[in-house]
Amino acid sequence: MDSYNHTFTGFILLGLFPSSQTGMFLFILIVLIFLTAWIGNLSMILLILLDSHLHTPMYFLLSQLSLIDLNYISTIVPKMVSDFMLGNKHISFIGCGFQIFLFLTFGGAETLLLACMAYDRYVAICFPLHYAIRMNKRVCVLMIIGSWVLGSINSCAHTGYALHIPYCRSRAINHFFCDVPAMLTLACMDTWVYEYTVFVSTVLFLVLPFIGIVCSYGRVFLAVYRMHAGTGKKKAYSTCSTHLTVVTFYYAPFAYTYLRPRSLRSPAEDKILAVFYTVLTPMLNPIIYSLRNKEVMDLKRQIFSVRMKII
């Protein structure tokens, strides 16, 4: 195995875009989504950073979500776009490993961070008098550090295994990035043990956080239903529905992809599902949170009005 991997030069990413007008349309669409995601997430980070009124646990976690999404989409799309433009679909062995590490780190951190955001809303609505104690600055920092560290540890384990698998079949990965399950089809050894670890990781980083989110929002909706104030109800429902929209777009295709056995998977379906959690979600997160968040929208209007006065 060592002697083979020593001479192994890399992989070929078959990509997402077909060689046709449809491929060109998808290429332009992906580029526009990438630019929108960059502008949206960067704007969200700057707004939260510059406005002291947004220096609260909820927005602190939201700024981290935008930071993760900014790096997440940048791990996948630039390589995919350059491959299509230059016609060079090759990726080195080390480059593929680096992409796996970044993808799994950001992906794992985001799943845990979304669960932390659900807990934040749960405490804010169900225990408002205890919110300042349960969600103080120290707790927020620990949540964020924990999300990044656990995501990195999980990523290191999977990346290390992927780089030590002997690949002796076709070097063509039928995907638009180095996705480990897609790479396993090229291995010349039985990978059932590793596929089991993928299943365990999916349960730990997707299923359990999702269950925690559902339980948190179940309690939240019950508490909101019992509220008497109409304004408070509307704001709480708006905040919770926003988060649930983000969670659905991210968790559902991710979990569906990685929980299925290899016999039930198809490359075309995997690529379509991957677009949701690698490309669309990083773009939709800042848009959804902006449109459904009164504080953010008010701040954007203030900045826009100031700029218009200057002009």
PDB file of C-alpha atoms in Angstrom:
ATOM      1  CA  MET A   1       0.000   0.000   0.000  1.00  0.00           C
ATOM      2  CA  ASP A   2       2.781   2.448   0.953  1.00  0.00           C
ATOM      3  CA  SER A   3       4.676   1.816  -2.271  1.00  0.00           C
ATOM      4  CA  TYR A   4       1.544   2.333  -4.318  1.00  0.00           C
ATOM      5  CA  ASN A   5       0.498   5.570  -2.599  1.00  0.00           C
ATOM      6  CA  HIS A   6       4.059   6.843  -3.019  1.00  0.00           C
ATOM      7  CA  THR A   7       3.638   6.795  -6.805  1.00  0.00           C
ATOM      8  CA  PHE A   8      -0.004   7.869  -6.702  1.00  0.00           C
ATOM      9  CA  THR A   9      -0.300  11.350  -8.227  1.00  0.00           C
ATOM     10  CA  GLY A  10      -3.885  12.331  -7.476  1.00  0.00           C
ATOM     11  CA  PHE A  11      -7.477  12.156  -8.627  1.00  0.00           C
ATOM     12  CA  ILE A  12      -9.738  13.422 -11.385  1.00  0.00           C
ATOM     13  CA  LEU A  13     -12.896  15.230 -10.269  1.00  0.00           C
ATOM     14  CA  LEU A  14     -15.622  14.584 -12.838  1.00  0.00           C
ATOM     15  CA  GLY A  15     -17.424  17.709 -11.635  1.00  0.00           C
ATOM     16  CA  LEU A  16     -20.987  18.988 -11.662  1.00  0.00           C
ATOM     17  CA  PHE A  17     -21.284  20.788 -15.003  1.00  0.00           C
ATOM     18  CA  PRO A  18     -22.038  18.833 -18.201  1.00  0.00           C
ATOM     19  CA  SER A  19     -20.283  19.877 -21.418  1.00  0.00           C
ATOM     20  CA  SER A  20     -23.277  21.696 -22.891  1.00  0.00           C
ATOM     21  CA  GLN A  21     -25.250  24.930 -22.687  1.00  0.00           C
ATOM     22  CA  THR A  22     -26.868  23.557 -19.537  1.00  0.00           C
ATOM     23  CA  GLY A  23     -23.414  23.218 -18.037  1.00  0.00           C
ATOM     24  CA  MET A  24     -22.614  26.853 -18.837  1.00  0.00           C
ATOM     25  CA  PHE A  25     -25.904  27.972 -17.278  1.00  0.00           C
ATOM     26  CA  LEU A  26     -25.179  25.982 -14.107  1.00  0.00           C
ATOM     27  CA  PHE A  27     -21.652  27.384 -14.039  1.00  0.00           C
ATOM     28  CA  ILE A  28     -22.901  30.990 -14.148  1.00  0.00           C
ATOM     29  CA  LEU A  29     -25.557  30.194 -11.534  1.00  0.00           C
ATOM     30  CA  ILE A  30     -23.005  28.666  -9.146  1.00  0.00           C
ATOM     31  CA  VAL A  31     -20.692  31.668  -9.547  1.00  0.00           C
ATOM     32  CA  LEU A  32     -23.563  34.062  -8.755  1.00  0.00           C
ATOM     33  CA  ILE A  33     -24.520  31.968  -5.712  1.00  0.00           C
ATOM     34  CA  PHE A  34     -20.897  31.993  -4.541  1.00  0.00           C
ATOM     35  CA  LEU A  35     -20.654  35.787  -4.844  1.00  0.00           C
ATOM     36  CA  THR A  36     -24.003  36.229  -3.093  1.00  0.00           C
ATOM     37  CA  ALA A  37     -22.854  33.953  -0.261  1.00  0.00           C
ATOM     38  CA  TRP A  38     -19.607  35.881   0.134  1.00  0.00           C
ATOM     39  CA  ILE A  39     -21.310  39.291   0.160  1.00  0.00           C
ATOM     40  CA  GLY A  40     -24.110  38.126   2.456  1.00  0.00           C
ATOM     41  CA  ASN A  41     -21.960  36.353   5.037  1.00  0.00           C
ATOM     42  CA  LEU A  42     -19.261  39.008   5.066  1.00  0.00           C
ATOM     43  CA  SER A  43     -21.907  41.722   5.499  1.00  0.00           C
ATOM     44  CA  MET A  44     -23.473  39.800   8.384  1.00  0.00           C
ATOM     45  CA  ILE A  45     -20.112  39.451  10.140  1.00  0.00           C
ATOM     46  CA  LEU A  46     -19.307  43.150   9.714  1.00  0.00           C
ATOM     47  CA  LEU A  47     -22.769  44.287  10.843  1.00  0.00           C
ATOM     48  CA  ILE A  48     -22.563  42.222  14.029  1.00  0.00           C
ATOM     49  CA  LEU A  49     -18.972  43.303  14.652  1.00  0.00           C
ATOM     50  CA  LEU A  50     -19.569  47.032  14.193  1.00  0.00           C
ATOM     51  CA  ASP A  51     -22.930  47.460  15.961  1.00  0.00           C
ATOM     52  CA  SER A  52     -22.722  47.189  19.756  1.00  0.00           C
ATOM     53  CA  HIS A  53     -26.485  46.499  19.949  1.00  0.00           C
ATOM     54  CA  LEU A  54     -25.859  43.157  18.241  1.00  0.00           C
ATOM     55  CA  HIS A  55     -23.183  42.059  20.712  1.00  0.00           C
ATOM     56  CA  THR A  56     -25.442  39.427  22.256  1.00  0.00           C
ATOM     57  CA  PRO A  57     -25.113  35.619  22.437  1.00  0.00           C
ATOM     58  CA  MET A  58     -27.560  35.032  19.569  1.00  0.00           C
ATOM     59  CA  TYR A  59     -25.701  37.332  17.179  1.00  0.00           C
ATOM     60  CA  PHE A  60     -22.315  36.143  18.432  1.00  0.00           C
ATOM     61  CA  LEU A  61     -23.289  32.605  17.396  1.00  0.00           C
ATOM     62  CA  LEU A  62     -24.772  33.922  14.154  1.00  0.00           C
ATOM     63  CA  SER A  63     -21.507  35.668  13.267  1.00  0.00           C
ATOM     64  CA  GLN A  64     -19.704  32.357  13.737  1.00  0.00           C
ATOM     65  CA  LEU A  65     -22.232  30.643  11.476  1.00  0.00           C
ATOM     66  CA  SER A  66     -21.502  33.229   8.785  1.00  0.00           C
ATOM     67  CA  LEU A  67     -17.749  32.736   9.257  1.00  0.00           C
ATOM     68  CA  ILE A  68     -18.111  28.965   8.880  1.00  0.00           C
ATOM     69  CA  ASP A  69     -20.322  29.325   5.786  1.00  0.00           C
ATOM     70  CA  LEU A  70     -17.850  31.760   4.247  1.00  0.00           C
ATOM     71  CA  ASN A  71     -15.032  29.231   4.562  1.00  0.00           C
ATOM     72  CA  TYR A  72     -17.282  26.261   3.814  1.00  0.00           C
ATOM     73  CA  ILE A  73     -18.368  27.431   0.364  1.00  0.00           C
ATOM     74  CA  SER A  74     -14.827  28.658  -0.383  1.00  0.00           C
ATOM     75  CA  THR A  75     -13.516  25.139   0.168  1.00  0.00           C
ATOM     76  CA  ILE A  76     -15.688  23.713  -2.623  1.00  0.00           C
ATOM     77  CA  VAL A  77     -16.726  26.286  -5.246  1.00  0.00           C
ATOM     78  CA  PRO A  78     -13.418  27.950  -6.333  1.00  0.00           C
ATOM     79  CA  LYS A  79     -11.872  24.588  -7.245  1.00  0.00           C
ATOM     80  CA  MET A  80     -15.066  23.500  -9.021  1.00  0.00           C
ATOM     81  CA  VAL A  81     -15.200  26.766 -11.010  1.00  0.00           C
ATOM     82  CA  SER A  82     -11.514  26.711 -11.956  1.00  0.00           C
ATOM     83  CA  ASP A  83     -11.783  23.109 -13.128  1.00  0.00           C
ATOM     84  CA  PHE A  84     -14.609  24.062 -15.495  1.00  0.00           C
ATOM     85  CA  MET A  85     -12.902  27.216 -16.787  1.00  0.00           C
ATOM     86  CA  LEU A  86      -9.443  25.717 -17.301  1.00  0.00           C
ATOM     87  CA  GLY A  87     -10.562  22.231 -18.270  1.00  0.00           C
ATOM     88  CA  ASN A  88      -8.143  20.752 -15.740  1.00  0.00           C
ATOM     89  CA  LYS A  89     -10.021  18.436 -13.392  1.00  0.00           C
ATOM     90  CA  HIS A  90      -6.936  17.052 -11.679  1.00  0.00           C
ATOM     91  CA  ILE A  91      -6.433  17.416  -7.933  1.00  0.00           C
ATOM     92  CA  SER A  92      -3.309  16.226  -6.147  1.00  0.00           C
ATOM     93  CA  PHE A  93      -3.385  13.544  -3.482  1.00  0.00           C
ATOM     94  CA  ILE A  94      -2.422  16.061  -0.769  1.00  0.00           C
ATOM     95  CA  GLY A  95      -4.783  18.684  -2.194  1.00  0.00           C
ATOM     96  CA  CYS A  96      -7.638  16.197  -2.006  1.00  0.00           C
ATOM     97  CA  GLY A  97      -6.770  15.395   1.599  1.00  0.00           C
ATOM     98  CA  PHE A  98      -6.665  19.104   2.450  1.00  0.00           C
ATOM     99  CA  GLN A  99     -10.099  19.627   0.897  1.00  0.00           C
ATOM    100  CA  ILE A 100     -11.512  16.667   2.853  1.00  0.00           C
ATOM    101  CA  PHE A 101     -10.131  18.088   6.088  1.00  0.00           C
ATOM    102  CA  LEU A 102     -11.570  21.578   5.532  1.00  0.00           C
ATOM    103  CA  PHE A 103     -14.938  20.278   4.307  1.00  0.00           C
ATOM    104  CA  LEU A 104     -15.431  17.979   7.308  1.00  0.00           C
ATOM    105  CA  THR A 105     -14.123  20.552   9.799  1.00  0.00           C
ATOM    106  CA  PHE A 106     -16.492  23.288   8.655  1.00  0.00           C
ATOM    107  CA  GLY A 107     -19.357  20.845   8.143  1.00  0.00           C
ATOM    108  CA  GLY A 108     -18.981  19.295  11.595  1.00  0.00           C
ATOM    109  CA  ALA A 109     -18.568  22.675  13.282  1.00  0.00           C
ATOM    110  CA  GLU A 110     -21.732  23.973  11.612  1.00  0.00           C
ATOM    111  CA  THR A 111     -23.888  21.034  12.714  1.00  0.00           C
ATOM    112  CA  LEU A 112     -22.822  21.561  16.336  1.00  0.00           C
ATOM    113  CA  LEU A 113     -23.145  25.337  16.125  1.00  0.00           C
ATOM    114  CA  LEU A 114     -26.726  25.083  14.844  1.00  0.00           C
ATOM    115  CA  ALA A 115     -27.535  22.936  17.887  1.00  0.00           C
ATOM    116  CA  CYS A 116     -25.969  25.602  20.128  1.00  0.00           C
ATOM    117  CA  MET A 117     -28.124  28.258  18.453  1.00  0.00           C
ATOM    118  CA  ALA A 118     -31.218  26.150  19.129  1.00  0.00           C
ATOM    119  CA  TYR A 119     -30.237  25.901  22.802  1.00  0.00           C
ATOM    120  CA  ASP A 120     -29.754  29.678  22.886  1.00  0.00           C
ATOM    121  CA  ARG A 121     -33.327  30.273  21.640  1.00  0.00           C
ATOM    122  CA  TYR A 122     -34.640  27.611  24.029  1.00  0.00           C
ATOM    123  CA  VAL A 123     -33.112  29.369  27.055  1.00  0.00           C
ATOM    124  CA  ALA A 124     -34.095  32.848  25.821  1.00  0.00           C
ATOM    125  CA  ILE A 125     -37.783  31.939  25.400  1.00  0.00           C
ATOM    126  CA  CYS A 126     -38.341  29.259  28.051  1.00  0.00           C
ATOM    127  CA  PHE A 127     -36.069  30.701  30.778  1.00  0.00           C
ATOM    128  CA  PRO A 128     -35.792  34.456  30.042  1.00  0.00           C
ATOM    129  CA  LEU A 129     -34.899  35.371  33.635  1.00  0.00           C
ATOM    130  CA  HIS A 130     -31.988  32.904  33.625  1.00  0.00           C
ATOM    131  CA  TYR A 131     -30.769  33.795  30.126  1.00  0.00           C
ATOM    132  CA  ALA A 132     -27.954  36.108  31.237  1.00  0.00           C
ATOM    133  CA  ILE A 133     -26.580  33.368  33.486  1.00  0.00           C
ATOM    134  CA  ARG A 134     -27.014  30.339  31.228  1.00  0.00           C
ATOM    135  CA  MET A 135     -25.850  32.101  28.059  1.00  0.00           C
ATOM    136  CA  ASN A 136     -23.096  34.368  29.317  1.00  0.00           C
ATOM    137  CA  LYS A 137     -20.002  35.239  27.291  1.00  0.00           C
ATOM    138  CA  ARG A 138     -17.969  32.364  28.720  1.00  0.00           C
ATOM    139  CA  VAL A 139     -20.630  29.796  27.747  1.00  0.00           C
ATOM    140  CA  CYS A 140     -20.811  31.221  24.205  1.00  0.00           C
ATOM    141  CA  VAL A 141     -17.040  31.056  23.777  1.00  0.00           C
ATOM    142  CA  LEU A 142     -16.968  27.461  25.053  1.00  0.00           C
ATOM    143  CA  MET A 143     -19.760  26.505  22.641  1.00  0.00           C
ATOM    144  CA  ILE A 144     -17.911  27.987  19.690  1.00  0.00           C
ATOM    145  CA  ILE A 145     -14.524  26.522  20.638  1.00  0.00           C
ATOM    146  CA  GLY A 146     -16.141  23.135  21.268  1.00  0.00           C
ATOM    147  CA  SER A 147     -17.819  23.173  17.854  1.00  0.00           C
ATOM    148  CA  TRP A 148     -14.557  23.972  16.065  1.00  0.00           C
ATOM    149  CA  VAL A 149     -12.438  21.524  18.079  1.00  0.00           C
ATOM    150  CA  LEU A 150     -14.841  18.571  17.774  1.00  0.00           C
ATOM    151  CA  GLY A 151     -15.302  19.259  14.074  1.00  0.00           C
ATOM    152  CA  SER A 152     -11.522  19.300  13.600  1.00  0.00           C
ATOM    153  CA  ILE A 153     -10.985  16.068  15.551  1.00  0.00           C
ATOM    154  CA  ASN A 154     -13.620  14.248  13.522  1.00  0.00           C
ATOM    155  CA  SER A 155     -12.128  15.662  10.328  1.00  0.00           C
ATOM    156  CA  CYS A 156      -8.591  14.559  11.228  1.00  0.00           C
ATOM    157  CA  ALA A 157      -9.748  10.980  11.795  1.00  0.00           C
ATOM    158  CA  HIS A 158     -11.556  10.718   8.459  1.00  0.00           C
ATOM    159  CA  THR A 159      -8.866  12.547   6.490  1.00  0.00           C
ATOM    160  CA  GLY A 160      -6.131  10.334   7.905  1.00  0.00           C
ATOM    161  CA  TYR A 161      -8.029   7.200   6.933  1.00  0.00           C
ATOM    162  CA  ALA A 162      -8.833   8.485   3.443  1.00  0.00           C
ATOM    163  CA  LEU A 163      -5.168   9.250   2.759  1.00  0.00           C
ATOM    164  CA  HIS A 164      -4.055   5.764   3.817  1.00  0.00           C
ATOM    165  CA  ILE A 165      -6.518   3.761   1.730  1.00  0.00           C
ATOM    166  CA  PRO A 166      -4.821   1.984  -1.212  1.00  0.00           C
ATOM    167  CA  TYR A 167      -6.425   3.216  -4.435  1.00  0.00           C
ATOM    168  CA  CYS A 168      -5.889   0.847  -7.344  1.00  0.00           C
ATOM    169  CA  ARG A 169      -8.897   1.431  -9.594  1.00  0.00           C
ATOM    170  CA  SER A 170      -9.878   4.389 -11.743  1.00  0.00           C
ATOM    171  CA  ARG A 171      -8.695   7.740 -10.385  1.00  0.00           C
ATOM    172  CA  ALA A 172     -11.929   9.460 -11.470  1.00  0.00           C
ATOM    173  CA  ILE A 173     -14.061  10.611  -8.510  1.00  0.00           C
ATOM    174  CA  ASN A 174     -17.649  10.966  -9.683  1.00  0.00           C
ATOM    175  CA  HIS A 175     -18.238  14.130  -7.679  1.00  0.00           C
ATOM    176  CA  PHE A 176     -17.379  17.847  -7.755  1.00  0.00           C
ATOM    177  CA  PHE A 177     -15.167  17.678  -4.642  1.00  0.00           C
ATOM    178  CA  CYS A 178     -13.220  15.074  -2.682  1.00  0.00           C
ATOM    179  CA  ASP A 179     -16.076  13.413  -0.844  1.00  0.00           C
ATOM    180  CA  VAL A 180     -14.827  10.395   1.099  1.00  0.00           C
ATOM    181  CA  PRO A 181     -17.801   8.066   0.336  1.00  0.00           C
ATOM    182  CA  ALA A 182     -17.311   8.769  -3.379  1.00  0.00           C
ATOM    183  CA  MET A 183     -13.603   7.961  -3.015  1.00  0.00           C
ATOM    184  CA  LEU A 184     -14.308   4.624  -1.333  1.00  0.00           C
ATOM    185  CA  THR A 185     -15.565   3.215  -4.630  1.00  0.00           C
ATOM    186  CA  LEU A 186     -11.982   3.540  -5.943  1.00  0.00           C
ATOM    187  CA  ALA A 187     -10.388   1.606  -3.078  1.00  0.00           C
ATOM    188  CA  CYS A 188      -8.925  -1.857  -3.645  1.00  0.00           C
ATOM    189  CA  MET A 189      -9.701  -3.088  -0.129  1.00  0.00           C
ATOM    190  CA  ASP A 190     -12.799  -3.863   1.890  1.00  0.00           C
ATOM    191  CA  THR A 191     -13.929  -0.611   3.519  1.00  0.00           C
ATOM    192  CA  TRP A 192     -16.903  -1.845   5.554  1.00  0.00           C
ATOM    193  CA  VAL A 193     -15.192  -0.934   8.839  1.00  0.00           C
ATOM    194  CA  TYR A 194     -14.670   2.630   7.701  1.00  0.00           C
ATOM    195  CA  GLU A 195     -18.216   2.840   6.357  1.00  0.00           C
ATOM    196  CA  TYR A 196     -19.385   1.913   9.843  1.00  0.00           C
ATOM    197  CA  THR A 197     -17.311   4.765  11.330  1.00  0.00           C
ATOM    198  CA  VAL A 198     -18.912   7.142   8.798  1.00  0.00           C
ATOM    199  CA  PHE A 199     -22.309   5.978  10.025  1.00  0.00           C
ATOM    200  CA  VAL A 200     -21.280   6.563  13.667  1.00  0.00           C
ATOM    201  CA  SER A 201     -19.910  10.033  12.859  1.00  0.00           C
ATOM    202  CA  THR A 202     -23.116  10.900  11.016  1.00  0.00           C
ATOM    203  CA  VAL A 203     -25.167   9.890  14.051  1.00  0.00           C
ATOM    204  CA  LEU A 204     -22.955  11.915  16.404  1.00  0.00           C
ATOM    205  CA  PHE A 205     -22.663  15.046  14.262  1.00  0.00           C
ATOM    206  CA  LEU A 206     -26.021  15.067  12.467  1.00  0.00           C
ATOM    207  CA  VAL A 207     -28.662  12.854  14.065  1.00  0.00           C
ATOM    208  CA  LEU A 208     -28.028  13.678  17.746  1.00  0.00           C
ATOM    209  CA  PRO A 209     -27.724  17.459  17.194  1.00  0.00           C
ATOM    210  CA  PHE A 210     -30.877  17.352  15.078  1.00  0.00           C
ATOM    211  CA  ILE A 211     -32.749  15.505  17.839  1.00  0.00           C
ATOM    212  CA  GLY A 212     -31.513  18.142  20.299  1.00  0.00           C
ATOM    213  CA  ILE A 213     -32.747  20.907  17.987  1.00  0.00           C
ATOM    214  CA  VAL A 214     -36.170  19.282  17.573  1.00  0.00           C
ATOM    215  CA  CYS A 215     -36.526  18.833  21.349  1.00  0.00           C
ATOM    216  CA  SER A 216     -35.442  22.440  21.991  1.00  0.00           C
ATOM    217  CA  TYR A 217     -37.909  23.870  19.502  1.00  0.00           C
ATOM    218  CA  GLY A 218     -40.650  21.551  20.692  1.00  0.00           C
ATOM    219  CA  ARG A 219     -40.322  23.169  24.125  1.00  0.00           C
ATOM    220  CA  VAL A 220     -40.007  26.607  22.532  1.00  0.00           C
ATOM    221  CA  PHE A 221     -43.190  26.291  20.461  1.00  0.00           C
ATOM    222  CA  LEU A 222     -45.041  25.004  23.504  1.00  0.00           C
ATOM    223  CA  ALA A 223     -43.873  28.008  25.545  1.00  0.00           C
ATOM    224  CA  VAL A 224     -44.743  30.415  22.725  1.00  0.00           C
ATOM    225  CA  TYR A 225     -48.209  28.887  22.386  1.00  0.00           C
ATOM    226  CA  ARG A 226     -48.858  29.664  26.053  1.00  0.00           C
ATOM    227  CA  MET A 227     -47.812  33.318  25.671  1.00  0.00           C
ATOM    228  CA  HIS A 228     -50.470  36.009  25.959  1.00  0.00           C
ATOM    229  CA  ALA A 229     -48.617  38.886  24.265  1.00  0.00           C
ATOM    230  CA  GLY A 230     -49.239  38.867  20.508  1.00  0.00           C
ATOM    231  CA  THR A 231     -46.061  40.806  19.661  1.00  0.00           C
ATOM    232  CA  GLY A 232     -43.879  38.454  21.666  1.00  0.00           C
ATOM    233  CA  LYS A 233     -45.506  35.455  20.034  1.00  0.00           C
ATOM    234  CA  LYS A 234     -44.914  36.799  16.548  1.00  0.00           C
ATOM    235  CA  LYS A 235     -41.246  37.601  17.216  1.00  0.00           C
ATOM    236  CA  ALA A 236     -40.601  34.213  18.824  1.00  0.00           C
ATOM    237  CA  TYR A 237     -42.294  32.322  15.980  1.00  0.00           C
ATOM    238  CA  SER A 238     -40.315  34.361  13.440  1.00  0.00           C
ATOM    239  CA  THR A 239     -36.967  33.631  15.095  1.00  0.00           C
ATOM    240  CA  CYS A 240     -37.705  29.922  15.530  1.00  0.00           C
ATOM    241  CA  SER A 241     -39.085  29.402  12.032  1.00  0.00           C
ATOM    242  CA  THR A 242     -35.970  31.099  10.626  1.00  0.00           C
ATOM    243  CA  HIS A 243     -33.671  28.709  12.441  1.00  0.00           C
ATOM    244  CA  LEU A 244     -35.759  25.660  11.519  1.00  0.00           C
ATOM    245  CA  THR A 245     -35.599  26.668   7.848  1.00  0.00           C
ATOM    246  CA  VAL A 246     -31.797  26.773   8.022  1.00  0.00           C
ATOM    247  CA  VAL A 247     -31.681  23.462   9.866  1.00  0.00           C
ATOM    248  CA  THR A 248     -33.940  21.729   7.325  1.00  0.00           C
ATOM    249  CA  PHE A 249     -31.916  22.910   4.332  1.00  0.00           C
ATOM    250  CA  TYR A 250     -28.684  21.755   5.948  1.00  0.00           C
ATOM    251  CA  TYR A 251     -29.377  18.599   7.962  1.00  0.00           C
ATOM    252  CA  ALA A 252     -31.888  16.808   5.733  1.00  0.00           C
ATOM    253  CA  PRO A 253     -29.793  16.331   2.545  1.00  0.00           C
ATOM    254  CA  PHE A 254     -26.579  15.886   4.565  1.00  0.00           C
ATOM    255  CA  ALA A 255     -28.036  13.118   6.749  1.00  0.00           C
ATOM    256  CA  TYR A 256     -29.842  11.459   3.849  1.00  0.00           C
ATOM    257  CA  THR A 257     -26.582  11.273   1.895  1.00  0.00           C
ATOM    258  CA  TYR A 258     -24.380   9.832   4.624  1.00  0.00           C
ATOM    259  CA  LEU A 259     -26.843   7.499   6.347  1.00  0.00           C
ATOM    260  CA  ARG A 260     -27.678   5.527   3.221  1.00  0.00           C
ATOM    261  CA  PRO A 261     -25.743   2.320   2.537  1.00  0.00           C
ATOM    262  CA  ARG A 262     -23.533   2.301  -0.551  1.00  0.00           C
ATOM    263  CA  SER A 263     -25.909  -0.018  -2.419  1.00  0.00           C
ATOM    264  CA  LEU A 264     -28.666   2.627  -2.323  1.00  0.00           C
ATOM    265  CA  ARG A 265     -26.517   5.577  -3.380  1.00  0.00           C
ATOM    266  CA  SER A 266     -26.111   7.029  -6.854  1.00  0.00           C
ATOM    267  CA  PRO A 267     -23.432   9.568  -7.910  1.00  0.00           C
ATOM    268  CA  ALA A 268     -25.945  11.849  -9.651  1.00  0.00           C
ATOM    269  CA  GLU A 269     -28.215  11.994  -6.607  1.00  0.00           C
ATOM    270  CA  ASP A 270     -25.271  12.524  -4.238  1.00  0.00           C
ATOM    271  CA  LYS A 271     -24.062  15.506  -6.276  1.00  0.00           C
ATOM    272  CA  ILE A 272     -27.500  17.114  -6.308  1.00  0.00           C
ATOM    273  CA  LEU A 273     -27.882  16.666  -2.553  1.00  0.00           C
ATOM    274  CA  ALA A 274     -24.360  17.971  -1.943  1.00  0.00           C
ATOM    275  CA  VAL A 275     -25.249  21.220  -3.712  1.00  0.00           C
ATOM    276  CA  PHE A 276     -27.790  21.911  -0.958  1.00  0.00           C
ATOM    277  CA  TYR A 277     -25.391  21.661   2.001  1.00  0.00           C
ATOM    278  CA  THR A 278     -22.214  22.932   0.323  1.00  0.00           C
ATOM    279  CA  VAL A 279     -23.474  25.718  -1.968  1.00  0.00           C
ATOM    280  CA  LEU A 280     -27.096  26.724  -1.328  1.00  0.00           C
ATOM    281  CA  THR A 281     -27.109  26.740   2.482  1.00  0.00           C
ATOM    282  CA  PRO A 282     -24.111  29.125   2.841  1.00  0.00           C
ATOM    283  CA  MET A 283     -25.921  31.528   0.505  1.00  0.00           C
ATOM    284  CA  LEU A 284     -29.362  31.186   2.121  1.00  0.00           C
ATOM    285  CA  ASN A 285     -28.268  31.550   5.754  1.00  0.00           C
ATOM    286  CA  PRO A 286     -27.477  35.301   5.678  1.00  0.00           C
ATOM    287  CA  ILE A 287     -30.464  36.025   3.428  1.00  0.00           C
ATOM    288  CA  ILE A 288     -32.935  34.207   5.685  1.00  0.00           C
ATOM    289  CA  TYR A 289     -31.544  35.695   8.885  1.00  0.00           C
ATOM    290  CA  SER A 290     -31.540  39.188   7.373  1.00  0.00           C
ATOM    291  CA  LEU A 291     -35.071  39.106   5.977  1.00  0.00           C
ATOM    292  CA  ARG A 292     -36.588  37.532   9.105  1.00  0.00           C
ATOM    293  CA  ASN A 293     -34.612  39.562  11.661  1.00  0.00           C
ATOM    294  CA  LYS A 294     -35.884  43.034  12.566  1.00  0.00           C
ATOM    295  CA  GLU A 295     -32.651  44.226  14.226  1.00  0.00           C
ATOM    296  CA  VAL A 296     -30.507  43.317  11.229  1.00  0.00           C
ATOM    297  CA  MET A 297     -32.937  44.852   8.734  1.00  0.00           C
ATOM    298  CA  ASP A 298     -33.181  48.078  10.754  1.00  0.00           C
ATOM    299  CA  LEU A 299     -29.400  48.356  10.871  1.00  0.00           C
ATOM    300  CA  LYS A 300     -29.136  47.796   7.112  1.00  0.00           C
ATOM    301  CA  ARG A 301     -31.719  50.537   6.504  1.00  0.00           C
ATOM    302  CA  GLN A 302     -29.773  52.927   8.739  1.00  0.00           C
ATOM    303  CA  ILE A 303     -26.521  52.248   6.892  1.00  0.00           C
ATOM    304  CA  PHE A 304     -28.234  52.620   3.518  1.00  0.00           C
ATOM    305  CA  SER A 305     -29.874  55.920   4.518  1.00  0.00           C
ATOM    306  CA  VAL A 306     -26.538  57.291   5.788  1.00  0.00           C
ATOM    307  CA  ARG A 307     -24.835  56.359   2.521  1.00  0.00           C
ATOM    308  CA  MET A 308     -27.621  58.003   0.505  1.00  0.00           C
ATOM    309  CA  LYS A 309     -27.217  61.211   2.490  1.00  0.00           C
ATOM    310  CA  ILE A 310     -23.468  61.198   1.878  1.00  0.00           C
ATOM    311  CA  ILE A 311     -24.016  60.698  -1.848  1.00  0.00           C
TER     312      ILE A 311
END
